[in-house]
Amino acid sequence: MKPPKPPRDSKLAVDEMTERQAKREHARLEAEIKQHDERYYQKDAPSVSDAEYDALRRRYEQIEASFPDLRTLESLSRKVGATPARGFAKVRHAVPMLSLNNAFSVEDVTDFVDRIRRFLNLKEDEAVVFTAEPKIDGLSMSLRYEDGALVSAATRGDGAEGEDVTANVKTIKEIPQRLKGTSVPQVCEVRGEVYMTKAAFLELNERQKAAGKQLYVNPRNTAAGSLRQLDPTVTASRPLHFFAYAWGEMTNLPADTQSGMLKWLKGAGFQTNPLWKIARSTDELLAFHHDIGTERAGLDYDIDGVVYKVDRLDWQERLGFVSRSPRWAIAHKFAAEKATTVLRAIEIQVGRTGAFTPVAKLEPVTVGGVVVQNATLHNEDYIKGIGKDGEPLRGGTDIRIGDTVIIQRAGDVIPQVVDVVLDKRPKDSKPYRFPKKCPCLLKTDVVREAIAGGEEGARARCTGEFACPYQRIEHLKHFVSRRAFDIDGLGEKQIELFFERGWVKEPADIFTLEQRNRTIKLEDEEGFGETSVRNLFASITTRREIAFDRFIFALGVRHIGDTTALALARGYGSWKAFHDACLTLAKGDEETRHEMDALDQIGDTVIDALAAYFGEAHNLGIVERLTKQVRVLDAEKPRADSAVAGKTVVFTGSLEQMTRDEAKAMAERLGAKVAGSVSKKTDYVVAGPGAGSKLADAKKHGVAVLSEDDWFKLVGRSP
Ligand code: IVH
């Protein structure tokens, strides 16, 4: 074999690269890193030093920081250190690591407080006490202590499963190996943020520079990179710190407030952030946000907002969670960073559902330390200066190619074009004409329809559905994405290649690839080798058994995200039950519609989408061929240990000890289904005073009727 010629791009500094050079260099680095990984992990025969390997990874990540488009879902940097094969074992979190909802405005904060008051049904003179804490911009970490000793440390990962980084975490001096004090719970999972100080980051970069090495992007990424070193001595050489602010599994809670827990954590030997305060009103929360905002630049660590949490833990418990975030806490972010640049072109992206998203191609500009060249323009109306309710946006100003525009980037959110500098508009500019045809060349007409939730106004869509190659390929990419089938080594790039060659046209084809490889001969393709092909087939095989919720999500039915998929999976328990229900639903059966409607988080939009999907012969074929290849596992039942797990409950009348929302949330937490009306399938009707027809229905169907007190006795807890 001829040795490959060293590509010129490998000599270029990242900030001098054009988009094309960056793309090539990114691909080259990816291939090289994968090769080293394979030598290291599968053959135990590394051919480069750790330092050289780290440099490759850093350059790869720097390119992505400057050219964010290259950071696809399949990027190695998302898997960092990451793919299980790369050395870190997976750890399932006993209590999931969830995220926080964001507030960006005073109104968002007011809403947050109002919602809490309503949910808890508080009297006007009853105050809610909050803790207000800085939101540290690092990496969240869960530390498990058993009998006071640190036994494991895990990254957040996808919230359910993280990576075991115990050996590395043990090198962080601020993390106690043993907890102090006498009242230490037997199992104690402490959560918080690992971070690097700004000073340490600058110093590290000074050293890199002096040694003529690549510079790191920001303290957060550097801290993440440092933790994911496979060699703990490298982690040990990096100055990492830790602030504790939350917990997971605990055999007992040493305090009954968030503030009490922060004090306990400090006493147990952790650093807690010293700036936290108690706030007793919305005004006090906002004052904290303002004060910390002014202190921000002077702090020695990055923060990206503040977090408000209901102080009383019994109230936190009552408030519970909605989907992935607690109702009792919110992150109030600092204002987004803005920059001015020129809009060079507008490109149309076609999504999985055929929806068009106009993307602004910009003169590259740095916003918050990252080079941005693409930003979203949302939809046709947005470009025209029309808001979602028809009201004028930006004073009715449209956006034109050649305009000088203001773009904004906040945290992980996709950058967006927010305004136009009209004074700088070129004299000969013309209004932008939104395409009437899909770029898929099917020349399908474009229709406009409202996006569920109305967030983005009317969106243009290609009606080609699966016949539109853009949609088909997006479906396939979705199918293998992280929250769906998540097949190692089968990412967007591979799907594009397999689709182009005609090897994979629909999901089932992925599972017959190995069998067909005798003629395809994947190992002869550029970028593949015998080992990587073998690994690919091995990871495809492991996915022949798939969790029920992942499977539903992977089908890519419109409006069904991963949380909805989970709600459906839990509601139906098995693929067969769900599939049967969907088929009956598609035939217009009202009872099935009713039954689905009774499930938590499922409403008309989702039911209509399921009916449409399963009413389409083409989709049925896709599903049938796929289920011949894979086995869908039954859903895990939530809280099977509770007395009401799996039961269907109806609440009626005016409840006195809890609000209706609260009752529903509690029942669902205990694994019950909450229905809106009584049928023969109902197990319990919980009736407060004033209950009417539902009580009569209960009698008719012979359903047990409980008072609120009976309910609390049944589930073994108090309101
Ligand atoms: S509380 C149930 N408190 O922000 C969620 N999070 O956007 C418990 N973070 O994943 C999180 N500082 O990594 C909490 N004082 C703080 C925090 C904080 C930073 C991070 C954390 C979390 C993310 C959510």
PDB file of N, CA and C in Angstrom, residues 585-586 607-616 619:
ATOM      1  N   LEU A 585     -56.649   2.344  15.992  1.00  0.00           N
ATOM      2  CA  LEU A 585     -56.789   3.804  15.986  1.00  0.00           C
ATOM      3  C   LEU A 585     -56.881   4.334  14.556  1.00  0.00           C
ATOM      4  N   ALA A 586     -55.993   3.803  13.706  1.00  0.00           N
ATOM      5  CA  ALA A 586     -55.944   4.274  12.324  1.00  0.00           C
ATOM      6  C   ALA A 586     -57.254   3.976  11.593  1.00  0.00           C
ATOM      7  N   ILE A 607     -51.954  11.717  18.943  1.00  0.00           N
ATOM      8  CA  ILE A 607     -52.881  10.667  18.492  1.00  0.00           C
ATOM      9  C   ILE A 607     -53.133  10.801  16.988  1.00  0.00           C
ATOM     10  N   ASP A 608     -53.345  12.030  16.520  1.00  0.00           N
ATOM     11  CA  ASP A 608     -53.542  12.238  15.078  1.00  0.00           C
ATOM     12  C   ASP A 608     -52.323  11.782  14.292  1.00  0.00           C
ATOM     13  N   ALA A 609     -51.161  12.104  14.829  1.00  0.00           N
ATOM     14  CA  ALA A 609     -49.934  11.723  14.117  1.00  0.00           C
ATOM     15  C   ALA A 609     -49.809  10.200  14.035  1.00  0.00           C
ATOM     16  N   LEU A 610     -50.168   9.513  15.115  1.00  0.00           N
ATOM     17  CA  LEU A 610     -50.100   8.043  15.108  1.00  0.00           C
ATOM     18  C   LEU A 610     -51.114   7.463  14.132  1.00  0.00           C
ATOM     19  N   ALA A 611     -52.317   8.055  14.142  1.00  0.00           N
ATOM     20  CA  ALA A 611     -53.360   7.572  13.237  1.00  0.00           C
ATOM     21  C   ALA A 611     -52.908   7.741  11.790  1.00  0.00           C
ATOM     22  N   ALA A 612     -52.299   8.892  11.502  1.00  0.00           N
ATOM     23  CA  ALA A 612     -51.850   9.140  10.122  1.00  0.00           C
ATOM     24  C   ALA A 612     -50.741   8.163   9.753  1.00  0.00           C
ATOM     25  N   TYR A 613     -49.801   7.969  10.668  1.00  0.00           N
ATOM     26  CA  TYR A 613     -48.657   7.105  10.379  1.00  0.00           C
ATOM     27  C   TYR A 613     -49.106   5.666  10.138  1.00  0.00           C
ATOM     28  N   PHE A 614     -49.917   5.151  11.048  1.00  0.00           N
ATOM     29  CA  PHE A 614     -50.322   3.749  10.929  1.00  0.00           C
ATOM     30  C   PHE A 614     -51.470   3.548   9.935  1.00  0.00           C
ATOM     31  N   GLY A 615     -51.937   4.642   9.366  1.00  0.00           N
ATOM     32  CA  GLY A 615     -52.960   4.527   8.337  1.00  0.00           C
ATOM     33  C   GLY A 615     -52.335   4.480   6.949  1.00  0.00           C
ATOM     34  N   GLU A 616     -51.030   4.519   6.909  1.00  0.00           N
ATOM     35  CA  GLU A 616     -50.319   4.630   5.638  1.00  0.00           C
ATOM     36  C   GLU A 616     -49.665   3.290   5.316  1.00  0.00           C
ATOM     37  N   ASN A 619     -45.865   2.938   5.444  1.00  0.00           N
ATOM     38  CA  ASN A 619     -45.265   2.872   6.786  1.00  0.00           C
ATOM     39  C   ASN A 619     -45.446   1.499   7.413  1.00  0.00           C
TER      40      ASN A 619
END
